[in-house]
Amino acid sequence: MSYEKNLKKICEANGLEQTQTALSEAISEKKISPDRISIRRLAEAFLGENWHENLRRYTTGQRLLEGASSEAVDGSAFTAITGQLLVNEIKDKYQLQSIITDKLATTIPVVNGNLGEQKVPYLSDVVLDPAKGNIVEEGMQYPQTTFTGQFITYRPIQKVGKICAVTAEAIYADLTTQILDSARSVGTYISLVKMYDILKIMLGLENPYKFNGVNYNSYQTTGPWINKITGFSLTDWSSVNQLLTLSYNMQDPVTQQPIEIVPTTMFVMPNQVMQAKVILNATSVSKGAFSPTNVNQIRGDSANPLDDYALLTSQYAYKLLIDSGLTATQANSYTFLGDPKSAFVVRSAKPLTVVEAPPLNPLDFHQDIVLSVKASEWFSANVRDPRYMFLGNNV
């Protein structure tokens, strides 16, 4: 018995919902490849020999005909299981592409229904007051804390989405692979839109950071904060230390006190990954050189002083830099160190949602589209605090 006919037997025995779940689990656990399933054979199994006419009747709301055999035909089960195949492919491809974006930003849900600009308070530590003193004398009242109206403005929510449509001709010609590829491209499209939005702000190609109503570039060599070094090249631990030194000097914009920043991540271009691995994974480092003719020249060896940073890269980041007009040498010099999930956020009003179009929708009548699946996501990428990210480049 073919796998398609076996699915129909499982559906008759256990119900549609359990069959969909079992199919999703089998694909997820790699027990079956979706490319091995023929959508035309599914149609024949669930809709009989007259599957084309029965499918047309089902999608237009007419009574289904029985096939040449005595087996009952089921249009809803066929579209539901085929739709589940497409949903799985969209979600799998989306998740595969979204791995790096989840590491570059913190997702915060929109819970107040505001899809426009969002002002969020910037809460700093309590300000020290040397003029008044910070000691509570015996019998004196404890001073109260006050917070000034500091705020960050986040960008409005944007909606992205695509529809994967299956025509009667595609099923008739058994173009299963092409249909699944179309679904995968939808998942890729949505995840890439999100990835590019996050990468643009991390690279400094877009600067949406707005503090107290004033726009600032995320990376600065002078000004209210310094988190960028020019003339930079990633060579050894000492070049990483240049970026770390910037973090030690970072101050809170309200209290003017040092910010406790613990870098977690290094991000480099693909061309520099091997160099970064050598630097981060070295078991020992050396400074100075030994000379038999000069006893004052001493070579010192020690354990690698660098912390265990997560190393990330992306060919999409490199493409964005090249498209912005940089040369390959300039783009490859971009090196980031910091805590990206504290620096960047994604406002999420509606996470990835994949739904199947119901029967009797206008596409059925006008274009012979017998099945369609829509995927969408509502979000916006933003800078929460650029002081947590540091950039070195040679531009």
Short mmCIF file of C-alpha atoms in Angstrom, two decimals:
data_model
loop_
_atom_site.label_atom_id
_atom_site.label_comp_id
_atom_site.label_asym_id
_atom_site.label_seq_id
_atom_site.Cartn_x
_atom_site.Cartn_y
_atom_site.Cartn_z
CA MET A 1 0.00 0.00 0.00
CA SER A 2 1.34 3.45 -0.91
CA TYR A 3 2.07 5.97 1.80
CA GLU A 4 -0.72 8.20 0.47
CA LYS A 5 -3.34 5.44 0.75
CA ASN A 6 -1.96 4.55 4.18
CA LEU A 7 -2.56 8.15 5.28
CA LYS A 8 -6.19 7.80 4.24
CA LYS A 9 -6.55 4.60 6.29
CA ILE A 10 -4.96 6.32 9.32
CA CYS A 11 -7.32 9.25 8.87
CA GLU A 12 -10.38 6.98 8.74
CA ALA A 13 -9.22 5.11 11.83
CA ASN A 14 -7.93 7.95 14.01
CA GLY A 15 -9.46 11.15 12.70
CA LEU A 16 -8.06 14.09 10.79
CA GLU A 17 -6.46 15.98 13.68
CA GLN A 18 -4.48 12.97 14.92
CA THR A 19 -3.41 12.18 11.36
CA GLN A 20 -2.10 15.72 10.84
CA THR A 21 -0.18 15.53 14.12
CA ALA A 22 1.32 12.14 13.25
CA LEU A 23 2.36 13.40 9.80
CA SER A 24 4.02 16.51 11.27
CA GLU A 25 5.90 14.43 13.84
CA ALA A 26 7.07 11.93 11.22
CA ILE A 27 8.44 14.73 9.04
CA SER A 28 10.00 16.52 12.02
CA GLU A 29 11.72 13.33 13.18
CA LYS A 30 13.01 12.67 9.64
CA LYS A 31 11.09 9.40 9.45
CA ILE A 32 9.68 10.52 6.12
CA SER A 33 10.70 13.18 3.66
CA PRO A 34 7.86 15.40 2.41
CA ASP A 35 9.35 15.16 -1.08
CA ARG A 36 8.45 11.46 -1.11
CA ILE A 37 4.76 12.26 -0.80
CA SER A 38 2.93 12.82 -4.07
CA ILE A 39 0.17 15.41 -3.83
CA ARG A 40 -1.53 13.92 -6.87
CA ARG A 41 -1.51 10.46 -5.28
CA LEU A 42 -2.93 12.05 -2.12
CA ALA A 43 -5.74 13.48 -4.23
CA GLU A 44 -6.40 10.10 -5.82
CA ALA A 45 -6.36 8.36 -2.42
CA PHE A 46 -8.72 10.79 -0.70
CA LEU A 47 -10.89 11.87 -3.66
CA GLY A 48 -11.00 8.78 -5.83
CA GLU A 49 -10.49 8.32 -9.58
CA ASN A 50 -12.55 11.44 -10.27
CA TRP A 51 -10.30 13.46 -7.94
CA HIS A 52 -10.08 16.46 -10.31
CA GLU A 53 -13.86 16.86 -10.57
CA ASN A 54 -14.38 16.08 -6.88
CA LEU A 55 -11.75 18.63 -5.87
CA ARG A 56 -13.42 21.26 -8.07
CA ARG A 57 -16.78 20.47 -6.56
CA TYR A 58 -15.41 20.61 -3.01
CA THR A 59 -13.69 23.98 -3.48
CA THR A 60 -16.83 25.45 -5.07
CA GLY A 61 -19.20 24.06 -2.44
CA GLN A 62 -20.93 21.39 -4.54
CA ARG A 63 -21.74 17.82 -3.52
CA LEU A 64 -18.84 15.42 -4.10
CA LEU A 65 -19.23 12.44 -6.42
CA GLU A 66 -18.23 8.91 -5.56
CA GLY A 67 -15.32 7.44 -7.49
CA ALA A 68 -15.39 4.30 -9.58
CA SER A 69 -14.72 2.36 -6.39
CA SER A 70 -17.11 2.29 -3.46
CA GLU A 71 -14.70 4.18 -1.19
CA ALA A 72 -15.96 7.48 0.18
CA VAL A 73 -14.24 10.63 -0.96
CA ASP A 74 -13.12 13.32 1.48
CA GLY A 75 -12.21 16.76 0.16
CA SER A 76 -11.67 18.38 3.56
CA ALA A 77 -9.17 15.72 4.65
CA PHE A 78 -7.19 16.05 1.41
CA THR A 79 -6.90 19.85 1.62
CA ALA A 80 -6.15 19.72 5.36
CA ILE A 81 -3.32 17.19 5.01
CA THR A 82 -1.88 18.88 1.91
CA GLY A 83 -2.13 22.22 3.70
CA GLN A 84 -0.31 20.70 6.68
CA LEU A 85 2.56 19.71 4.39
CA LEU A 86 2.88 23.30 3.19
CA VAL A 87 2.60 24.72 6.71
CA ASN A 88 5.41 22.41 7.91
CA GLU A 89 7.70 23.47 5.08
CA ILE A 90 7.07 27.19 5.66
CA LYS A 91 7.73 26.92 9.40
CA ASP A 92 10.80 24.70 9.03
CA LYS A 93 12.43 27.03 6.52
CA TYR A 94 11.55 30.08 8.60
CA GLN A 95 13.09 28.59 11.74
CA LEU A 96 16.22 27.53 9.88
CA GLN A 97 16.79 31.08 8.61
CA SER A 98 15.86 32.73 11.92
CA ILE A 99 18.53 31.06 14.06
CA ILE A 100 20.94 34.00 13.91
CA THR A 101 18.29 36.72 14.31
CA ASP A 102 17.16 35.17 17.59
CA LYS A 103 20.72 35.60 18.89
CA LEU A 104 21.00 39.25 17.83
CA ALA A 105 17.91 40.74 19.46
CA THR A 106 15.49 40.28 22.32
CA THR A 107 11.85 39.80 21.30
CA ILE A 108 9.32 41.83 23.28
CA PRO A 109 5.59 41.22 22.68
CA VAL A 110 3.24 44.08 21.94
CA VAL A 111 0.60 43.71 24.63
CA ASN A 112 -1.13 47.10 24.48
CA GLY A 113 -2.35 46.87 20.89
CA ASN A 114 -0.20 49.81 19.77
CA LEU A 115 1.05 49.17 16.23
CA GLY A 116 2.47 52.70 15.85
CA GLU A 117 5.47 54.33 17.47
CA GLN A 118 5.96 53.18 21.04
CA LYS A 119 7.57 55.25 23.80
CA VAL A 120 9.13 53.16 26.56
CA PRO A 121 10.72 54.59 29.73
CA TYR A 122 14.47 54.51 30.18
CA LEU A 123 15.04 53.66 33.84
CA SER A 124 18.55 54.30 35.08
CA ASP A 125 20.06 53.66 38.50
CA VAL A 126 19.51 56.17 41.29
CA VAL A 127 21.56 59.31 40.76
CA LEU A 128 24.32 60.04 43.27
CA ASP A 129 24.15 63.57 44.69
CA PRO A 130 27.59 64.66 45.98
CA ALA A 131 26.32 68.18 46.73
CA LYS A 132 23.69 66.97 49.20
CA GLY A 133 25.64 63.96 50.39
CA ASN A 134 24.57 60.34 50.31
CA ILE A 135 24.68 59.50 54.01
CA VAL A 136 21.54 59.30 56.14
CA GLU A 137 22.35 60.93 59.47
CA GLU A 138 20.90 59.65 62.74
CA GLY A 139 17.23 60.53 63.07
CA MET A 140 17.01 62.00 59.60
CA GLN A 141 14.44 61.02 56.99
CA TYR A 142 15.46 58.68 54.19
CA PRO A 143 15.45 60.49 50.84
CA GLN A 144 13.03 59.29 48.17
CA THR A 145 14.06 58.27 44.69
CA THR A 146 12.75 60.14 41.69
CA PHE A 147 12.76 59.23 38.02
CA THR A 148 12.92 61.81 35.28
CA GLY A 149 11.03 61.48 32.02
CA GLN A 150 13.67 59.65 30.01
CA PHE A 151 12.26 57.56 27.16
CA ILE A 152 13.18 55.59 24.03
CA THR A 153 10.99 55.63 20.92
CA TYR A 154 10.50 52.37 19.01
CA ARG A 155 9.48 52.18 15.35
CA PRO A 156 5.95 51.25 14.18
CA ILE A 157 5.04 47.65 13.50
CA GLN A 158 5.34 46.44 9.90
CA LYS A 159 3.47 43.52 8.38
CA VAL A 160 5.15 41.09 5.97
CA GLY A 161 3.67 38.02 4.34
CA LYS A 162 3.22 35.83 1.27
CA ILE A 163 0.69 33.34 -0.07
CA CYS A 164 1.63 29.92 -1.38
CA ALA A 165 -1.04 28.93 -3.90
CA VAL A 166 -1.58 25.46 -5.40
CA THR A 167 -3.35 25.27 -8.75
CA ALA A 168 -5.32 22.36 -10.13
CA GLU A 169 -2.76 22.13 -12.96
CA ALA A 170 0.10 21.71 -10.47
CA ILE A 171 -1.66 18.76 -8.84
CA TYR A 172 -2.61 17.24 -12.19
CA ALA A 173 1.03 17.41 -13.35
CA ASP A 174 2.16 16.10 -9.95
CA LEU A 175 4.52 19.03 -9.35
CA THR A 176 4.90 18.13 -5.68
CA THR A 177 8.52 19.22 -5.41
CA GLN A 178 7.80 22.60 -6.99
CA ILE A 179 4.80 23.11 -4.69
CA LEU A 180 6.87 22.36 -1.58
CA ASP A 181 9.68 24.60 -2.86
CA SER A 182 7.15 27.41 -3.20
CA ALA A 183 6.15 26.92 0.45
CA ARG A 184 9.79 26.92 1.53
CA SER A 185 10.39 30.15 -0.35
CA VAL A 186 7.58 31.79 1.65
CA GLY A 187 9.25 30.82 4.94
CA THR A 188 12.60 32.03 3.62
CA TYR A 189 11.14 35.34 2.44
CA ILE A 190 9.60 36.28 5.80
CA SER A 191 12.64 35.24 7.81
CA LEU A 192 14.99 37.17 5.48
CA VAL A 193 12.93 40.36 5.77
CA LYS A 194 13.26 40.10 9.54
CA MET A 195 16.95 39.18 9.39
CA TYR A 196 17.81 42.08 7.10
CA ASP A 197 15.96 44.53 9.34
CA ILE A 198 17.94 43.41 12.39
CA LEU A 199 21.26 43.29 10.53
CA LYS A 200 20.79 46.79 9.12
CA ILE A 201 20.52 48.31 12.58
CA MET A 202 23.31 46.15 14.02
CA LEU A 203 25.64 47.17 11.16
CA GLY A 204 24.73 50.83 11.63
CA LEU A 205 23.29 51.13 8.12
CA GLU A 206 20.01 52.23 9.68
CA ASN A 207 19.93 54.32 12.86
CA PRO A 208 16.47 54.28 14.43
CA TYR A 209 17.71 54.97 17.99
CA LYS A 210 15.71 57.87 19.43
CA PHE A 211 16.39 58.95 23.02
CA ASN A 212 14.16 61.63 24.54
CA GLY A 213 12.89 62.47 21.07
CA VAL A 214 16.35 62.97 19.55
CA ASN A 215 17.80 60.64 16.87
CA TYR A 216 21.36 59.37 17.29
CA ASN A 217 23.66 57.18 15.24
CA SER A 218 24.14 53.88 17.03
CA TYR A 219 27.94 53.85 16.62
CA GLN A 220 29.94 56.96 17.48
CA THR A 221 33.60 57.90 17.76
CA THR A 222 32.77 61.13 19.62
CA GLY A 223 29.70 62.45 21.37
CA PRO A 224 27.51 61.26 24.22
CA TRP A 225 29.08 57.78 23.99
CA ILE A 226 32.00 56.19 22.15
CA ASN A 227 31.50 52.65 20.89
CA LYS A 228 33.34 52.67 17.57
CA ILE A 229 37.01 52.40 16.56
CA THR A 230 38.22 53.23 13.05
CA GLY A 231 41.50 51.98 11.60
CA PHE A 232 40.73 48.64 13.28
CA SER A 233 41.89 45.18 12.24
CA LEU A 234 41.22 41.88 13.99
CA THR A 235 44.69 40.43 14.60
CA ASP A 236 44.95 38.97 18.11
CA TRP A 237 43.72 39.31 21.69
CA SER A 238 44.99 42.88 21.89
CA SER A 239 42.67 44.04 19.10
CA VAL A 240 39.74 42.49 20.97
CA ASN A 241 40.93 44.33 24.06
CA GLN A 242 40.53 47.63 22.18
CA LEU A 243 36.82 46.95 21.91
CA LEU A 244 36.63 45.79 25.53
CA THR A 245 38.25 49.04 26.64
CA LEU A 246 35.33 50.93 25.10
CA SER A 247 32.93 48.95 27.29
CA TYR A 248 34.86 49.84 30.45
CA ASN A 249 34.46 53.56 29.66
CA MET A 250 30.74 53.46 28.89
CA GLN A 251 28.51 55.56 31.15
CA ASP A 252 24.79 55.78 31.85
CA PRO A 253 23.34 58.89 30.13
CA VAL A 254 21.42 59.94 33.24
CA THR A 255 23.62 59.00 36.22
CA GLN A 256 26.96 59.40 34.41
CA GLN A 257 28.08 56.28 36.28
CA PRO A 258 29.80 53.34 34.56
CA ILE A 259 27.47 50.76 33.00
CA GLU A 260 28.06 47.13 33.88
CA ILE A 261 28.43 45.59 30.41
CA VAL A 262 29.30 41.92 30.01
CA PRO A 263 30.01 41.15 26.33
CA THR A 264 28.54 37.82 25.25
CA THR A 265 29.01 37.79 21.47
CA MET A 266 31.54 38.51 18.75
CA PHE A 267 30.21 39.06 15.23
CA VAL A 268 32.52 39.05 12.20
CA MET A 269 32.18 38.77 8.46
CA PRO A 270 32.48 35.26 6.93
CA ASN A 271 35.99 36.05 5.65
CA GLN A 272 37.18 36.60 9.23
CA VAL A 273 35.61 33.59 10.93
CA MET A 274 38.78 31.47 10.89
CA GLN A 275 40.86 34.34 12.22
CA ALA A 276 38.35 34.93 15.00
CA LYS A 277 38.32 31.23 15.91
CA VAL A 278 42.12 31.21 16.19
CA ILE A 279 42.01 34.24 18.49
CA LEU A 280 39.16 33.02 20.68
CA ASN A 281 40.24 29.38 20.91
CA ALA A 282 43.98 29.90 21.46
CA THR A 283 45.15 28.00 24.54
CA SER A 284 47.95 30.50 25.24
CA VAL A 285 49.12 33.93 24.10
CA SER A 286 52.54 35.56 23.97
CA LYS A 287 53.72 39.12 24.36
CA GLY A 288 57.21 40.41 23.67
CA ALA A 289 60.09 38.56 22.06
CA PHE A 290 63.10 36.72 23.42
CA SER A 291 66.51 37.96 22.25
CA PRO A 292 69.76 36.18 23.24
CA THR A 293 71.68 39.47 22.79
CA ASN A 294 69.38 41.65 24.87
CA VAL A 295 68.35 40.29 28.24
CA ASN A 296 65.86 43.14 28.69
CA GLN A 297 63.67 41.72 25.96
CA ILE A 298 61.47 39.17 27.66
CA ARG A 299 58.84 36.97 26.10
CA GLY A 300 55.81 36.32 28.30
CA ASP A 301 53.43 33.40 27.78
CA SER A 302 50.05 33.11 29.52
CA ALA A 303 46.65 31.51 29.19
CA ASN A 304 44.25 33.09 26.70
CA PRO A 305 42.84 36.14 28.56
CA LEU A 306 39.68 36.34 26.43
CA ASP A 307 36.31 35.20 27.71
CA ASP A 308 34.26 32.56 25.92
CA TYR A 309 32.30 34.68 23.46
CA ALA A 310 29.71 33.23 21.10
CA LEU A 311 30.97 33.70 17.54
CA LEU A 312 28.42 34.71 14.90
CA THR A 313 28.66 35.57 11.21
CA SER A 314 26.33 36.08 8.26
CA GLN A 315 26.82 36.29 4.51
CA TYR A 316 23.74 38.53 4.49
CA ALA A 317 25.55 41.08 6.67
CA TYR A 318 28.46 41.08 4.23
CA LYS A 319 26.06 41.59 1.31
CA LEU A 320 24.44 44.56 3.04
CA LEU A 321 27.82 46.22 3.57
CA ILE A 322 28.87 45.65 -0.04
CA ASP A 323 25.52 46.95 -1.29
CA SER A 324 26.04 50.08 0.83
CA GLY A 325 29.12 50.93 -1.27
CA LEU A 326 31.98 49.47 0.77
CA THR A 327 34.84 47.56 -0.78
CA ALA A 328 35.40 43.92 0.15
CA THR A 329 38.39 44.91 2.31
CA GLN A 330 36.37 47.51 4.16
CA ALA A 331 33.39 45.20 4.68
CA ASN A 332 35.56 42.35 5.96
CA SER A 333 37.06 44.61 8.63
CA TYR A 334 33.73 45.00 10.44
CA THR A 335 34.05 43.37 13.88
CA PHE A 336 31.43 43.62 16.63
CA LEU A 337 31.70 42.77 20.31
CA GLY A 338 29.08 43.23 22.96
CA ASP A 339 25.72 42.11 24.26
CA PRO A 340 23.40 42.33 21.22
CA LYS A 341 20.30 41.11 23.06
CA SER A 342 20.63 44.11 25.39
CA ALA A 343 21.33 46.49 22.50
CA PHE A 344 18.59 45.46 20.06
CA VAL A 345 14.94 44.45 20.38
CA VAL A 346 12.20 43.20 18.10
CA ARG A 347 8.68 44.41 18.84
CA SER A 348 6.47 41.44 18.00
CA ALA A 349 2.77 42.15 17.52
CA LYS A 350 2.06 38.82 15.84
CA PRO A 351 4.62 36.01 15.47
CA LEU A 352 4.82 33.87 12.36
CA THR A 353 1.27 32.72 11.59
CA VAL A 354 0.42 30.25 8.84
CA VAL A 355 -3.22 29.69 7.89
CA GLU A 356 -4.97 27.78 5.13
CA ALA A 357 -7.56 29.54 3.00
CA PRO A 358 -11.09 28.12 3.46
CA PRO A 359 -13.10 26.61 0.61
CA LEU A 360 -15.24 28.94 -1.52
CA ASN A 361 -12.68 31.74 -1.43
CA PRO A 362 -12.52 33.97 -4.57
CA LEU A 363 -9.22 32.49 -5.74
CA ASP A 364 -10.90 29.11 -6.24
CA PHE A 365 -13.34 30.55 -8.74
CA HIS A 366 -11.17 33.05 -10.60
CA GLN A 367 -7.83 31.22 -10.93
CA ASP A 368 -8.42 27.49 -10.40
CA ILE A 369 -6.44 27.70 -7.16
CA VAL A 370 -7.62 24.74 -5.14
CA LEU A 371 -5.48 25.27 -2.06
CA SER A 372 -3.58 28.26 -0.65
CA VAL A 373 -1.65 28.93 2.53
CA LYS A 374 -0.86 32.41 3.86
CA ALA A 375 2.11 33.15 6.13
CA SER A 376 2.59 36.49 7.86
CA GLU A 377 4.45 38.19 10.70
CA TRP A 378 4.04 41.63 12.33
CA PHE A 379 7.16 43.10 13.91
CA SER A 380 9.69 45.93 13.96
CA ALA A 381 13.43 45.88 14.69
CA ASN A 382 14.73 48.56 17.05
CA VAL A 383 17.71 49.79 19.05
CA ARG A 384 17.12 49.69 22.79
CA ASP A 385 20.57 50.87 23.93
CA PRO A 386 23.54 51.16 21.51
CA ARG A 387 25.97 51.43 24.43
CA TYR A 388 25.94 47.62 24.73
CA MET A 389 27.49 47.04 21.27
CA PHE A 390 30.97 47.97 20.02
CA LEU A 391 32.24 48.22 16.47
CA GLY A 392 35.73 48.19 15.03
CA ASN A 393 36.34 48.67 11.31
CA ASN A 394 38.87 50.00 8.85
CA VAL A 395 36.61 52.32 6.85
#
